[in-house]
């Protein structure tokens, strides 16, 4: 919940800003959905990385599957 100021401004709650990746300078869009609700979305092309994308990586250059499996089993 947010309170509208005399200037018509509201503060977007931190949890929503964090979820959408909104930082100072981000552009947001307000649009009315078919059911009459108002939806806030990020209007610029930048999208926050998913929690899984942050974990994505690789085991190293040039390692094949057998080597990776041996490493995970502690065989090397």
JSON list of C-alpha atoms in Angstrom, two decimals:
[
{"chain": "A", "resi": 1, "resn": "UNK", "atom": "CA", "xyz": [0.00, 0.00, 0.00]},
{"chain": "A", "resi": 2, "resn": "UNK", "atom": "CA", "xyz": [1.18, 3.52, -0.73]},
{"chain": "A", "resi": 3, "resn": "UNK", "atom": "CA", "xyz": [-0.19, 6.99, -0.02]},
{"chain": "A", "resi": 4, "resn": "UNK", "atom": "CA", "xyz": [-0.55, 9.52, -2.83]},
{"chain": "A", "resi": 5, "resn": "UNK", "atom": "CA", "xyz": [1.10, 12.87, -2.15]},
{"chain": "A", "resi": 6, "resn": "UNK", "atom": "CA", "xyz": [-0.43, 16.27, -2.99]},
{"chain": "A", "resi": 7, "resn": "UNK", "atom": "CA", "xyz": [1.60, 16.17, -6.22]},
{"chain": "A", "resi": 8, "resn": "UNK", "atom": "CA", "xyz": [0.09, 12.81, -7.22]},
{"chain": "A", "resi": 9, "resn": "UNK", "atom": "CA", "xyz": [3.27, 10.89, -6.45]},
{"chain": "A", "resi": 10, "resn": "UNK", "atom": "CA", "xyz": [3.63, 7.53, -4.74]},
{"chain": "A", "resi": 11, "resn": "UNK", "atom": "CA", "xyz": [6.64, 5.59, -3.52]},
{"chain": "A", "resi": 12, "resn": "UNK", "atom": "CA", "xyz": [6.92, 2.14, -5.08]},
{"chain": "A", "resi": 13, "resn": "UNK", "atom": "CA", "xyz": [7.54, -0.31, -2.22]},
{"chain": "A", "resi": 14, "resn": "UNK", "atom": "CA", "xyz": [11.10, -1.66, -2.04]},
{"chain": "A", "resi": 15, "resn": "UNK", "atom": "CA", "xyz": [9.97, -5.26, -2.48]},
{"chain": "A", "resi": 16, "resn": "UNK", "atom": "CA", "xyz": [8.26, -4.33, -5.77]},
{"chain": "A", "resi": 17, "resn": "UNK", "atom": "CA", "xyz": [11.26, -2.27, -6.94]},
{"chain": "A", "resi": 18, "resn": "UNK", "atom": "CA", "xyz": [13.57, -5.17, -6.17]},
{"chain": "A", "resi": 19, "resn": "UNK", "atom": "CA", "xyz": [11.29, -7.69, -7.91]},
{"chain": "A", "resi": 20, "resn": "UNK", "atom": "CA", "xyz": [11.07, -5.59, -11.08]},
{"chain": "A", "resi": 21, "resn": "UNK", "atom": "CA", "xyz": [14.67, -4.39, -10.94]},
{"chain": "A", "resi": 22, "resn": "UNK", "atom": "CA", "xyz": [13.59, -0.76, -10.77]},
{"chain": "A", "resi": 23, "resn": "UNK", "atom": "CA", "xyz": [16.43, 1.62, -9.96]},
{"chain": "A", "resi": 24, "resn": "UNK", "atom": "CA", "xyz": [16.68, 5.42, -10.24]},
{"chain": "A", "resi": 25, "resn": "UNK", "atom": "CA", "xyz": [16.26, 6.29, -13.92]},
{"chain": "A", "resi": 26, "resn": "UNK", "atom": "CA", "xyz": [14.22, 3.17, -14.77]},
{"chain": "A", "resi": 27, "resn": "UNK", "atom": "CA", "xyz": [11.15, 3.72, -16.88]},
{"chain": "A", "resi": 28, "resn": "UNK", "atom": "CA", "xyz": [7.90, 2.16, -15.72]},
{"chain": "A", "resi": 29, "resn": "UNK", "atom": "CA", "xyz": [4.57, 1.76, -17.42]},
{"chain": "A", "resi": 30, "resn": "UNK", "atom": "CA", "xyz": [1.09, 1.77, -15.92]},
{"chain": "A", "resi": 31, "resn": "UNK", "atom": "CA", "xyz": [-1.59, 0.06, -17.97]},
{"chain": "A", "resi": 32, "resn": "UNK", "atom": "CA", "xyz": [-5.14, -0.98, -17.35]},
{"chain": "A", "resi": 33, "resn": "UNK", "atom": "CA", "xyz": [-5.81, -4.71, -17.67]},
{"chain": "A", "resi": 34, "resn": "UNK", "atom": "CA", "xyz": [-9.01, -6.12, -19.12]},
{"chain": "A", "resi": 35, "resn": "UNK", "atom": "CA", "xyz": [-10.41, -6.75, -15.64]},
{"chain": "A", "resi": 36, "resn": "UNK", "atom": "CA", "xyz": [-9.94, -3.08, -14.67]},
{"chain": "A", "resi": 37, "resn": "UNK", "atom": "CA", "xyz": [-6.84, -3.52, -12.52]},
{"chain": "A", "resi": 38, "resn": "UNK", "atom": "CA", "xyz": [-3.78, -1.39, -13.10]},
{"chain": "A", "resi": 39, "resn": "UNK", "atom": "CA", "xyz": [-0.52, -3.18, -13.84]},
{"chain": "A", "resi": 40, "resn": "UNK", "atom": "CA", "xyz": [2.92, -1.70, -13.21]},
{"chain": "A", "resi": 41, "resn": "UNK", "atom": "CA", "xyz": [5.67, -3.03, -15.49]},
{"chain": "A", "resi": 42, "resn": "UNK", "atom": "CA", "xyz": [9.16, -2.02, -16.35]},
{"chain": "A", "resi": 43, "resn": "UNK", "atom": "CA", "xyz": [9.02, -0.14, -19.67]},
{"chain": "A", "resi": 44, "resn": "UNK", "atom": "CA", "xyz": [12.70, -0.08, -20.60]},
{"chain": "A", "resi": 45, "resn": "UNK", "atom": "CA", "xyz": [14.42, -3.05, -22.20]},
{"chain": "A", "resi": 46, "resn": "UNK", "atom": "CA", "xyz": [16.36, -4.00, -19.08]},
{"chain": "A", "resi": 47, "resn": "UNK", "atom": "CA", "xyz": [14.89, -6.92, -17.21]},
{"chain": "A", "resi": 48, "resn": "UNK", "atom": "CA", "xyz": [16.12, -8.19, -13.88]},
{"chain": "A", "resi": 49, "resn": "UNK", "atom": "CA", "xyz": [18.08, -11.42, -14.04]},
{"chain": "A", "resi": 50, "resn": "UNK", "atom": "CA", "xyz": [16.11, -14.36, -12.78]},
{"chain": "A", "resi": 51, "resn": "UNK", "atom": "CA", "xyz": [17.25, -15.97, -9.57]},
{"chain": "A", "resi": 52, "resn": "UNK", "atom": "CA", "xyz": [18.37, -18.94, -11.68]},
{"chain": "A", "resi": 53, "resn": "UNK", "atom": "CA", "xyz": [20.30, -16.85, -14.20]},
{"chain": "A", "resi": 54, "resn": "UNK", "atom": "CA", "xyz": [22.43, -15.52, -11.36]},
{"chain": "A", "resi": 55, "resn": "UNK", "atom": "CA", "xyz": [23.50, -19.07, -10.56]},
{"chain": "A", "resi": 56, "resn": "UNK", "atom": "CA", "xyz": [24.22, -20.08, -14.14]},
{"chain": "A", "resi": 57, "resn": "UNK", "atom": "CA", "xyz": [27.82, -20.82, -15.00]},
{"chain": "A", "resi": 58, "resn": "UNK", "atom": "CA", "xyz": [30.08, -23.50, -16.37]},
{"chain": "A", "resi": 59, "resn": "UNK", "atom": "CA", "xyz": [32.45, -26.08, -15.00]},
{"chain": "A", "resi": 60, "resn": "UNK", "atom": "CA", "xyz": [35.44, -24.70, -16.88]},
{"chain": "A", "resi": 61, "resn": "UNK", "atom": "CA", "xyz": [36.87, -24.49, -20.34]},
{"chain": "A", "resi": 62, "resn": "UNK", "atom": "CA", "xyz": [37.64, -27.76, -22.09]},
{"chain": "A", "resi": 63, "resn": "UNK", "atom": "CA", "xyz": [36.21, -30.14, -19.49]},
{"chain": "A", "resi": 64, "resn": "UNK", "atom": "CA", "xyz": [34.28, -33.05, -20.90]},
{"chain": "A", "resi": 65, "resn": "UNK", "atom": "CA", "xyz": [31.46, -34.87, -19.13]},
{"chain": "A", "resi": 66, "resn": "UNK", "atom": "CA", "xyz": [33.64, -37.72, -17.85]},
{"chain": "A", "resi": 67, "resn": "UNK", "atom": "CA", "xyz": [36.10, -35.27, -16.28]},
{"chain": "A", "resi": 68, "resn": "UNK", "atom": "CA", "xyz": [33.30, -33.29, -14.66]},
{"chain": "A", "resi": 69, "resn": "UNK", "atom": "CA", "xyz": [31.74, -36.46, -13.26]},
{"chain": "A", "resi": 70, "resn": "UNK", "atom": "CA", "xyz": [35.11, -37.59, -11.89]},
{"chain": "A", "resi": 71, "resn": "UNK", "atom": "CA", "xyz": [35.59, -34.19, -10.23]},
{"chain": "A", "resi": 72, "resn": "UNK", "atom": "CA", "xyz": [32.16, -34.30, -8.61]},
{"chain": "A", "resi": 73, "resn": "UNK", "atom": "CA", "xyz": [32.84, -37.82, -7.31]},
{"chain": "A", "resi": 74, "resn": "UNK", "atom": "CA", "xyz": [36.24, -36.86, -5.96]},
{"chain": "A", "resi": 75, "resn": "UNK", "atom": "CA", "xyz": [38.03, -39.34, -8.23]},
{"chain": "A", "resi": 76, "resn": "UNK", "atom": "CA", "xyz": [40.77, -36.96, -9.37]}
]
